[in-house]
mmCIF file of C-alpha atoms in Angstrom:
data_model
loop_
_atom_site.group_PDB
_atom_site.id
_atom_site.type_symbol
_atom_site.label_atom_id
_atom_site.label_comp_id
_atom_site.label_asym_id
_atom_site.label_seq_id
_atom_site.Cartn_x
_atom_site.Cartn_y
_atom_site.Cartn_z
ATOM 1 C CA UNK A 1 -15.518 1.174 -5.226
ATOM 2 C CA UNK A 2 -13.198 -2.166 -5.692
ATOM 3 C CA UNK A 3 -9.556 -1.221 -6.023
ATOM 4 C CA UNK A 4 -6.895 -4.216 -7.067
ATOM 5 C CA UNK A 5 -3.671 -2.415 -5.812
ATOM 6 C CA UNK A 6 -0.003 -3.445 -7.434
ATOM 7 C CA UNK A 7 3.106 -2.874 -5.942
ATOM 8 C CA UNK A 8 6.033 -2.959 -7.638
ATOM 9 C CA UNK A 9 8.905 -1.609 -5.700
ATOM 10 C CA UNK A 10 10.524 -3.226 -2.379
ATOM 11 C CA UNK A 11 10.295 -1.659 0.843
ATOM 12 C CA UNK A 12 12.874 1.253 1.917
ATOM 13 C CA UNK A 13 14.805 1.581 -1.199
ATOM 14 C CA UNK A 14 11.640 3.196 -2.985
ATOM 15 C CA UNK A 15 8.064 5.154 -1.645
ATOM 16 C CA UNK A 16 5.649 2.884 -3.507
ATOM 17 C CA UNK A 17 5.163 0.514 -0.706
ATOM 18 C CA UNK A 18 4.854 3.423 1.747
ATOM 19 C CA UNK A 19 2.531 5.183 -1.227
ATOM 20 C CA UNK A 20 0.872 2.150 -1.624
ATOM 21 C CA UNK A 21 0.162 1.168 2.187
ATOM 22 C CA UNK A 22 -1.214 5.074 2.765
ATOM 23 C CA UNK A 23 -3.249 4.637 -0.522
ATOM 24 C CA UNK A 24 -4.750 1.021 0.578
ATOM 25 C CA UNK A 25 -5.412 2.252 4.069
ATOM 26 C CA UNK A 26 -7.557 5.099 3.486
ATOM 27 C CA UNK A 27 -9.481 2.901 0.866
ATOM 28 C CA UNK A 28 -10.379 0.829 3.799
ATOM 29 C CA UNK A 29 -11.246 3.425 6.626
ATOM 30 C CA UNK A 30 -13.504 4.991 3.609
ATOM 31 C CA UNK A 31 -15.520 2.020 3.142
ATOM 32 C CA UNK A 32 -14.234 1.085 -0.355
ATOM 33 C CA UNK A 33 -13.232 -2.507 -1.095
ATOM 34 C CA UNK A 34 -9.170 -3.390 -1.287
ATOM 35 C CA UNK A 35 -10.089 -7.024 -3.170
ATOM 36 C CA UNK A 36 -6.043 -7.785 -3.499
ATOM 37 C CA UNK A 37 -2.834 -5.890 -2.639
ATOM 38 C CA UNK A 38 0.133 -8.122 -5.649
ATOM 39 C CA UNK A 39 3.382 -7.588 -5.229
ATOM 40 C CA UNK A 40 5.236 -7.880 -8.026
ATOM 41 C CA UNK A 41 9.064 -7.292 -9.230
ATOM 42 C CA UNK A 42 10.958 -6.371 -6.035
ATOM 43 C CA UNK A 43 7.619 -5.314 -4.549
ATOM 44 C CA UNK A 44 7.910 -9.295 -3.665
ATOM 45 C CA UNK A 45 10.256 -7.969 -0.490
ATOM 46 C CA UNK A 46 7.923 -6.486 1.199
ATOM 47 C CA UNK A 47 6.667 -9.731 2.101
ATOM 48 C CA UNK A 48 9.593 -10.860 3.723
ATOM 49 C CA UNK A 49 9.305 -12.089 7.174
ATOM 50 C CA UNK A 50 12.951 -11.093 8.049
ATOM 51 C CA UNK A 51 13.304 -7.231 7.931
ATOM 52 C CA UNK A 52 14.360 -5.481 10.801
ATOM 53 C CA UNK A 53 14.153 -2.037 10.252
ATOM 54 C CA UNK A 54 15.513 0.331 13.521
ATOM 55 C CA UNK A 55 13.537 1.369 16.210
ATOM 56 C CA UNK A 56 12.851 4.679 15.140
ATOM 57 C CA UNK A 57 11.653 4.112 11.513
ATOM 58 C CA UNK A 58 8.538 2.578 10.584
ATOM 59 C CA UNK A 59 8.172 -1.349 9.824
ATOM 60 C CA UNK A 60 6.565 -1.188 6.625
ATOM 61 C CA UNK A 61 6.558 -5.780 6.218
ATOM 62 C CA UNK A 62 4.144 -5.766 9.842
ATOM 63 C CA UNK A 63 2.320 -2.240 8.951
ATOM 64 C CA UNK A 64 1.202 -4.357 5.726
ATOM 65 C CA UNK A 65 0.724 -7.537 8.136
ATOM 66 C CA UNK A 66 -1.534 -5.468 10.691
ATOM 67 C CA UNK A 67 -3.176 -3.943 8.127
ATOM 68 C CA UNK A 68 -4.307 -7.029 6.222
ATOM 69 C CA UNK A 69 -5.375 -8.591 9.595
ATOM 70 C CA UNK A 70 -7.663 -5.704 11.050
ATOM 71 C CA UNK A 71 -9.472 -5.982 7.480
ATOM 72 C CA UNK A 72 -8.969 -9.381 5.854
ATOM 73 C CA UNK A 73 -7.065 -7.784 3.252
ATOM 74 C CA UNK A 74 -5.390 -10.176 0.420
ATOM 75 C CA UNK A 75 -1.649 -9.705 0.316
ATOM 76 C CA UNK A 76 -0.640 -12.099 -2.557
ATOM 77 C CA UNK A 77 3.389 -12.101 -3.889
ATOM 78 C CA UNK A 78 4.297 -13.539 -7.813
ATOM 79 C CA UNK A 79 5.129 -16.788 -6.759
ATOM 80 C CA UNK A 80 8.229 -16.402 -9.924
ATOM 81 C CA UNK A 81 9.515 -13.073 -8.653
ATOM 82 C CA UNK A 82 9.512 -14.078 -5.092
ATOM 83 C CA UNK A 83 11.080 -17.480 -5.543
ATOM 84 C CA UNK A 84 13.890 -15.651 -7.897
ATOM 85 C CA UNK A 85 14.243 -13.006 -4.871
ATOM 86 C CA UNK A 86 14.233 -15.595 -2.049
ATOM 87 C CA UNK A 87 10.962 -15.013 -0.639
ATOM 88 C CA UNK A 88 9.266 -18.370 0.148
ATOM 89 C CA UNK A 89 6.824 -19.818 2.488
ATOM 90 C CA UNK A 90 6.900 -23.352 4.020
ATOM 91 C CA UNK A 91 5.195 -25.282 0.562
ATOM 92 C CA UNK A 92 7.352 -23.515 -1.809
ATOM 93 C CA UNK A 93 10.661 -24.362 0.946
ATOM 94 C CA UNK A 94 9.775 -27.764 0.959
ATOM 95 C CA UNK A 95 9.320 -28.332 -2.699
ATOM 96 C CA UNK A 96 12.718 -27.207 -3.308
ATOM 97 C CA UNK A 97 14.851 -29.022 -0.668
ATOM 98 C CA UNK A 98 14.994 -26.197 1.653
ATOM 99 C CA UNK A 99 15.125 -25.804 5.080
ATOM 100 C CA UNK A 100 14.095 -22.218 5.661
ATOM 101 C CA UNK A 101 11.004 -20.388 4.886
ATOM 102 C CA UNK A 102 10.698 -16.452 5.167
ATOM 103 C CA UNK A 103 7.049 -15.633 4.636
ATOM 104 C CA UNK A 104 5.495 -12.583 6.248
ATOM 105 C CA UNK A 105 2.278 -13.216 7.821
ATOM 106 C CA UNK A 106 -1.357 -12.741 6.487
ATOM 107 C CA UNK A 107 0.961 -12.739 3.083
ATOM 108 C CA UNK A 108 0.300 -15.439 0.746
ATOM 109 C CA UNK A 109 2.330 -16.763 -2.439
ATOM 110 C CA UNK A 110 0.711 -17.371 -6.056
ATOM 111 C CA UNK A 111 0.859 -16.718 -9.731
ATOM 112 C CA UNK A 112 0.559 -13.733 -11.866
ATOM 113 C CA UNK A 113 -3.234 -15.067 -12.289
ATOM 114 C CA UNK A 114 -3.999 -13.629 -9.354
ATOM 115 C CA UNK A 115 -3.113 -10.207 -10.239
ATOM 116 C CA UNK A 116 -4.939 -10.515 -13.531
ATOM 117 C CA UNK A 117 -7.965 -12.055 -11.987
ATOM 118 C CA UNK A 118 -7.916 -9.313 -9.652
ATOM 119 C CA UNK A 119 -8.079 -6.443 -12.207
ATOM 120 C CA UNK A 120 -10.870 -7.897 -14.424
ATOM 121 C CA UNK A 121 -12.563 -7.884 -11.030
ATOM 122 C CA UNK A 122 -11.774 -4.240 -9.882
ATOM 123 C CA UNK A 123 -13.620 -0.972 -10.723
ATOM 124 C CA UNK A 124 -9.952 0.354 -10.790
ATOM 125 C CA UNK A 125 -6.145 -1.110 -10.976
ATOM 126 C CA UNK A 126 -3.806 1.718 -9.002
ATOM 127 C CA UNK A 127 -0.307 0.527 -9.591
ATOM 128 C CA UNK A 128 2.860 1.889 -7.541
ATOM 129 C CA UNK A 129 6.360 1.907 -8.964
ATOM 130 C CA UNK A 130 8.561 3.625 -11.292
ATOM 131 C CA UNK B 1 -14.177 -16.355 -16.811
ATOM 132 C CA UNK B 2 -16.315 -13.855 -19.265
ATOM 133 C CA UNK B 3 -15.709 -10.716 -18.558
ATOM 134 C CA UNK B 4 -13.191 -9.493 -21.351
ATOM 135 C CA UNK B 5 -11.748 -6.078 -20.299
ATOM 136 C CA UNK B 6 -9.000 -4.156 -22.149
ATOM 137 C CA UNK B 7 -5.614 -4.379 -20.442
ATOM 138 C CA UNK B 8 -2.302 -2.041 -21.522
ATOM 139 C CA UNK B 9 1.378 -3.174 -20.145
ATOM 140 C CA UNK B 10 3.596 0.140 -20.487
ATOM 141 C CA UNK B 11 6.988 -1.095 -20.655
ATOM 142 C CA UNK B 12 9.539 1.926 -20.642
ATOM 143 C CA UNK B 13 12.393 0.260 -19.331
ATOM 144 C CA UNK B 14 15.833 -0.865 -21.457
ATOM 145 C CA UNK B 15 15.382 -4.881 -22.194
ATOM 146 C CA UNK B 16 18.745 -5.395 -19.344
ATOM 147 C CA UNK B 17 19.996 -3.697 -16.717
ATOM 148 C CA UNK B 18 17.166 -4.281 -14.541
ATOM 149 C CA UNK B 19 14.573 -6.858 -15.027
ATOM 150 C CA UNK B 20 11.391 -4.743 -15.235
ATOM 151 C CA UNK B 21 10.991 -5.824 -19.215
ATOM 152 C CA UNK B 22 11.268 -9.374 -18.354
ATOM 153 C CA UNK B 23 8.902 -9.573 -15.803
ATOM 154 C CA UNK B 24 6.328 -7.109 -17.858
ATOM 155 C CA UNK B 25 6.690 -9.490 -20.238
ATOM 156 C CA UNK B 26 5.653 -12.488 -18.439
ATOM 157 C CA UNK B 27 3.024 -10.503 -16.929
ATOM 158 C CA UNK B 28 1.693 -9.970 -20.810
ATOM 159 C CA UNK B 29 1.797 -13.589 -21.449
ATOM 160 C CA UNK B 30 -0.231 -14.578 -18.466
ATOM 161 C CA UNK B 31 -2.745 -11.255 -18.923
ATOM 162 C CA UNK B 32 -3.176 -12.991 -22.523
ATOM 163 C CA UNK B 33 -3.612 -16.387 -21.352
ATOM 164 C CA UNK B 34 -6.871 -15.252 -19.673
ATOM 165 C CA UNK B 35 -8.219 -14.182 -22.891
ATOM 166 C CA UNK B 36 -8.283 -10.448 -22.355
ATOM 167 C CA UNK B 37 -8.204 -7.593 -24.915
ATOM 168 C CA UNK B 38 -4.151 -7.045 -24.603
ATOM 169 C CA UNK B 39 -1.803 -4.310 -25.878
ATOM 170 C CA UNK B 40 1.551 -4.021 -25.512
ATOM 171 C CA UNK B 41 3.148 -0.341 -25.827
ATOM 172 C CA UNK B 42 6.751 0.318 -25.574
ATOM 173 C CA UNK B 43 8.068 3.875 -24.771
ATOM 174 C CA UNK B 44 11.185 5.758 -23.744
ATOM 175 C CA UNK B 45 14.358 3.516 -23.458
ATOM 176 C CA UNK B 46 11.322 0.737 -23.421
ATOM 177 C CA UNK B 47 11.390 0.281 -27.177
ATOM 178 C CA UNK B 48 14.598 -1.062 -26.960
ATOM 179 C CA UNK B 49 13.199 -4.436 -25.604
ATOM 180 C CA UNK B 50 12.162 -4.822 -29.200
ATOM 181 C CA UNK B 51 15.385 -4.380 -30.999
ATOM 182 C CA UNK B 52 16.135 -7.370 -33.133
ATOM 183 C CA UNK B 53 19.039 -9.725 -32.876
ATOM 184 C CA UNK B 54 19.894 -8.877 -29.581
ATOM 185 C CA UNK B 55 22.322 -11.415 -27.844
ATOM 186 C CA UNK B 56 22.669 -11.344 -23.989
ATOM 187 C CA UNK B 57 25.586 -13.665 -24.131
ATOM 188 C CA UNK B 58 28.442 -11.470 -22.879
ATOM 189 C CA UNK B 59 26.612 -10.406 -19.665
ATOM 190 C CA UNK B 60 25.701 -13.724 -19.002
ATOM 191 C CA UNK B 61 21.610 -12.936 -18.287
ATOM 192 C CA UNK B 62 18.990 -15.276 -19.676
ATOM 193 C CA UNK B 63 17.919 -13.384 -23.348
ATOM 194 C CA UNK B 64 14.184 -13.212 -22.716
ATOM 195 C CA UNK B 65 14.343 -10.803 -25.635
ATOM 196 C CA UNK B 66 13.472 -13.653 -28.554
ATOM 197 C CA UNK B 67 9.671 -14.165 -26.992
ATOM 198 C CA UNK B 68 8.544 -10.940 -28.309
ATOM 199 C CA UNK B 69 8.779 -12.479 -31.387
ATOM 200 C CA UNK B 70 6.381 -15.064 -30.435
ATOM 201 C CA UNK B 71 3.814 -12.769 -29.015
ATOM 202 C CA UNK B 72 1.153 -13.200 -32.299
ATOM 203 C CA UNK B 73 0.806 -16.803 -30.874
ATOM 204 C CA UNK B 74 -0.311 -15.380 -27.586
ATOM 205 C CA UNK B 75 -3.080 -13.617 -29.687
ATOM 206 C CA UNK B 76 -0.901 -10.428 -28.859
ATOM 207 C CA UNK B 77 -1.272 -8.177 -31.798
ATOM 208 C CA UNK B 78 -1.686 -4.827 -30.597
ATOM 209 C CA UNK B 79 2.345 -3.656 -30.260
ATOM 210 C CA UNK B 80 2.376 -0.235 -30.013
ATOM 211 C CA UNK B 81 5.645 1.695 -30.391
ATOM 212 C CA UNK B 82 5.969 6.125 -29.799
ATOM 213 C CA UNK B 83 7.445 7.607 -32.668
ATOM 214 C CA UNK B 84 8.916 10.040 -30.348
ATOM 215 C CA UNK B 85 10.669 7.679 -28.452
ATOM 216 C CA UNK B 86 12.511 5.670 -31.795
ATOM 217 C CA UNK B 87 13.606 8.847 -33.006
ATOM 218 C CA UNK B 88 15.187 10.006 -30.255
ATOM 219 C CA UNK B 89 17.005 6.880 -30.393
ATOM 220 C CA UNK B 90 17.646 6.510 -34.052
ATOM 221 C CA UNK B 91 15.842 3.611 -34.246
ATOM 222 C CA UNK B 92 13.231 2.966 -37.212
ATOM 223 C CA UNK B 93 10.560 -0.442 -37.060
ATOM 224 C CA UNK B 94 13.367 -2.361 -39.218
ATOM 225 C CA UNK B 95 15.317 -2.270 -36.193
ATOM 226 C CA UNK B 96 12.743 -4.107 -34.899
ATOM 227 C CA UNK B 97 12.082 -7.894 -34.297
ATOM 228 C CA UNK B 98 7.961 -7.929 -33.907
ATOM 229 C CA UNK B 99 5.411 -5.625 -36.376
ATOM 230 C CA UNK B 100 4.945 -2.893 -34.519
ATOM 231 C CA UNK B 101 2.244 -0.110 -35.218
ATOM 232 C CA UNK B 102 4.131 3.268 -34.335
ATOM 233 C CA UNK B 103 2.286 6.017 -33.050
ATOM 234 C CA UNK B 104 2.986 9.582 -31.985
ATOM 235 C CA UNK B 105 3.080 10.509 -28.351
ATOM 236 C CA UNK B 106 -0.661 12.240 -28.480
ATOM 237 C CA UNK B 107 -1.937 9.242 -29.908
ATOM 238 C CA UNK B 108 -0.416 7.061 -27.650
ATOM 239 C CA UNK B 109 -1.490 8.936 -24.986
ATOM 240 C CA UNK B 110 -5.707 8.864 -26.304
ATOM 241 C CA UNK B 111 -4.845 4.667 -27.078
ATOM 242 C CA UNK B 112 -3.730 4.494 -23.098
ATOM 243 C CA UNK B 113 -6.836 6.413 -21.569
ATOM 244 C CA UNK B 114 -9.008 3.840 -23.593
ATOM 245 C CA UNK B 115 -7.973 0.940 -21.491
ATOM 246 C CA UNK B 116 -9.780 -0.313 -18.575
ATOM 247 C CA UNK B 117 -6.001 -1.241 -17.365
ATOM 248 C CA UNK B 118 -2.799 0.034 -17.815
ATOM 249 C CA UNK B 119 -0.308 -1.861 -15.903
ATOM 250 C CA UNK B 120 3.643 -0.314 -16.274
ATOM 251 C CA UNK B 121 6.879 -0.711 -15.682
#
């Protein structure tokens, strides 16, 4: 089956991402098709490079990371609710006169379009949130 | 692209206080703009994002609130409100700033299992 998975909560704070991660992952080792994880509202922080969570908790940015690298998995962030929540990567930096950029890797940054393309695509939309 | 699917934002959220109606609603504009079959349904403290004449001034926050009013010219004409939820609030569609089409929770609830999508927030 071809799942287009939304998450809509930051990391820590709330279980989505955790929910969502679990949910994506066993997708994967089952043989089904993840076509895009979107991150949307504060679900936007989990694709910050900068988290540093303690040693004894899980890292929930690099288990998304690792995850999207062992299966060439689509991490994609709103490009308007991660620019509002200061989540950019070195384009989005440059275009507006900053020096920093604080994208996660094997995350990428684009519109809303992406989301919706994604769910006409998908035999099923699973969101995680409130 | 020509696959035309029908897509449901839930938005149950107040209008402020968080900004979960805002971004639904940008998310409904851009769900529209690829010519899908949209519907908009607004439940629990969620139907207040339609109240009319709301002014956003004295907490300083951008009032997003006036584009529901435009949503016809997105082709957005399914606005579903629960009855449940308005009365609970003392709210009636005058209140209201868009034509809504109220509906009771069980209807609601056969209207949402119809979609292909439901995104929420």
């Amino acid at each position: 089956m071809k799942f287009t998975v939304l998450v809509n909560e930051g990391p820590y704070t709330h279980q989505a991402s955790d929910t969502a991660f679990h949910f994506t992952k066993a997708a994967l080792e089952k043989g089904h098709h993840v076509l895009r994880v979107f991150f949307y509202h504060d679900g936007v922080l989990n694709a910050t490079a900068l988290s540093v969570p303690p040693r004894d908790d899980r890292d929930v940015v690099k288990r998304w990371s690792t995850l999207a690298q062992q299966y060439q998995l689509d991490l994609v962030a709103c490009i308007a609710a991660a620019e509002r929540r200061g989540i950019l990567d070195s384009e989005d930096a440059k275009r507006h006169g900053l020096e920093m950029d604080n994208l996660a890797p094997r995350f990428r940054i684009s519109g809303l379009g992406q989301l919706v393309e994604a769910a006409i695509q998908a035999d099923r939309v699973v969101v995680f949130g409130d | 692209m020509a696959t035309k699917k029908k897509i449901m934002i839930v938005n149950r959220k107040a209008p402020h206080g968080t900004i979960y109606a805002f971004e639904s609603l940008e998310m409904a504009l851009i769900t529209a703009a690829f010519d899908q079959d949209v519907t908009l349904a607004f439940l629990d403290d969620g139907v207040y994002q339609l109240v009319k004449n709301q002014d956003t001034r004295p907490i300083e926050t951008k009032n997003f609130t006036r584009a529901y009013r435009a949503l016809p010219d997105y082709e957005i004409e399914k606005i579903y409100v629960e009855r449940e939820s308005l009365n609970a609030r003392g709210l009636t569609p005058a209140d209201l700033a868009v034509a809504v089409e109220v509906l009771d929770a069980d209807t609601l609830a056969q209207r949402i299992m119809q979609q292909d999508v439901v995104f929420s927030a």
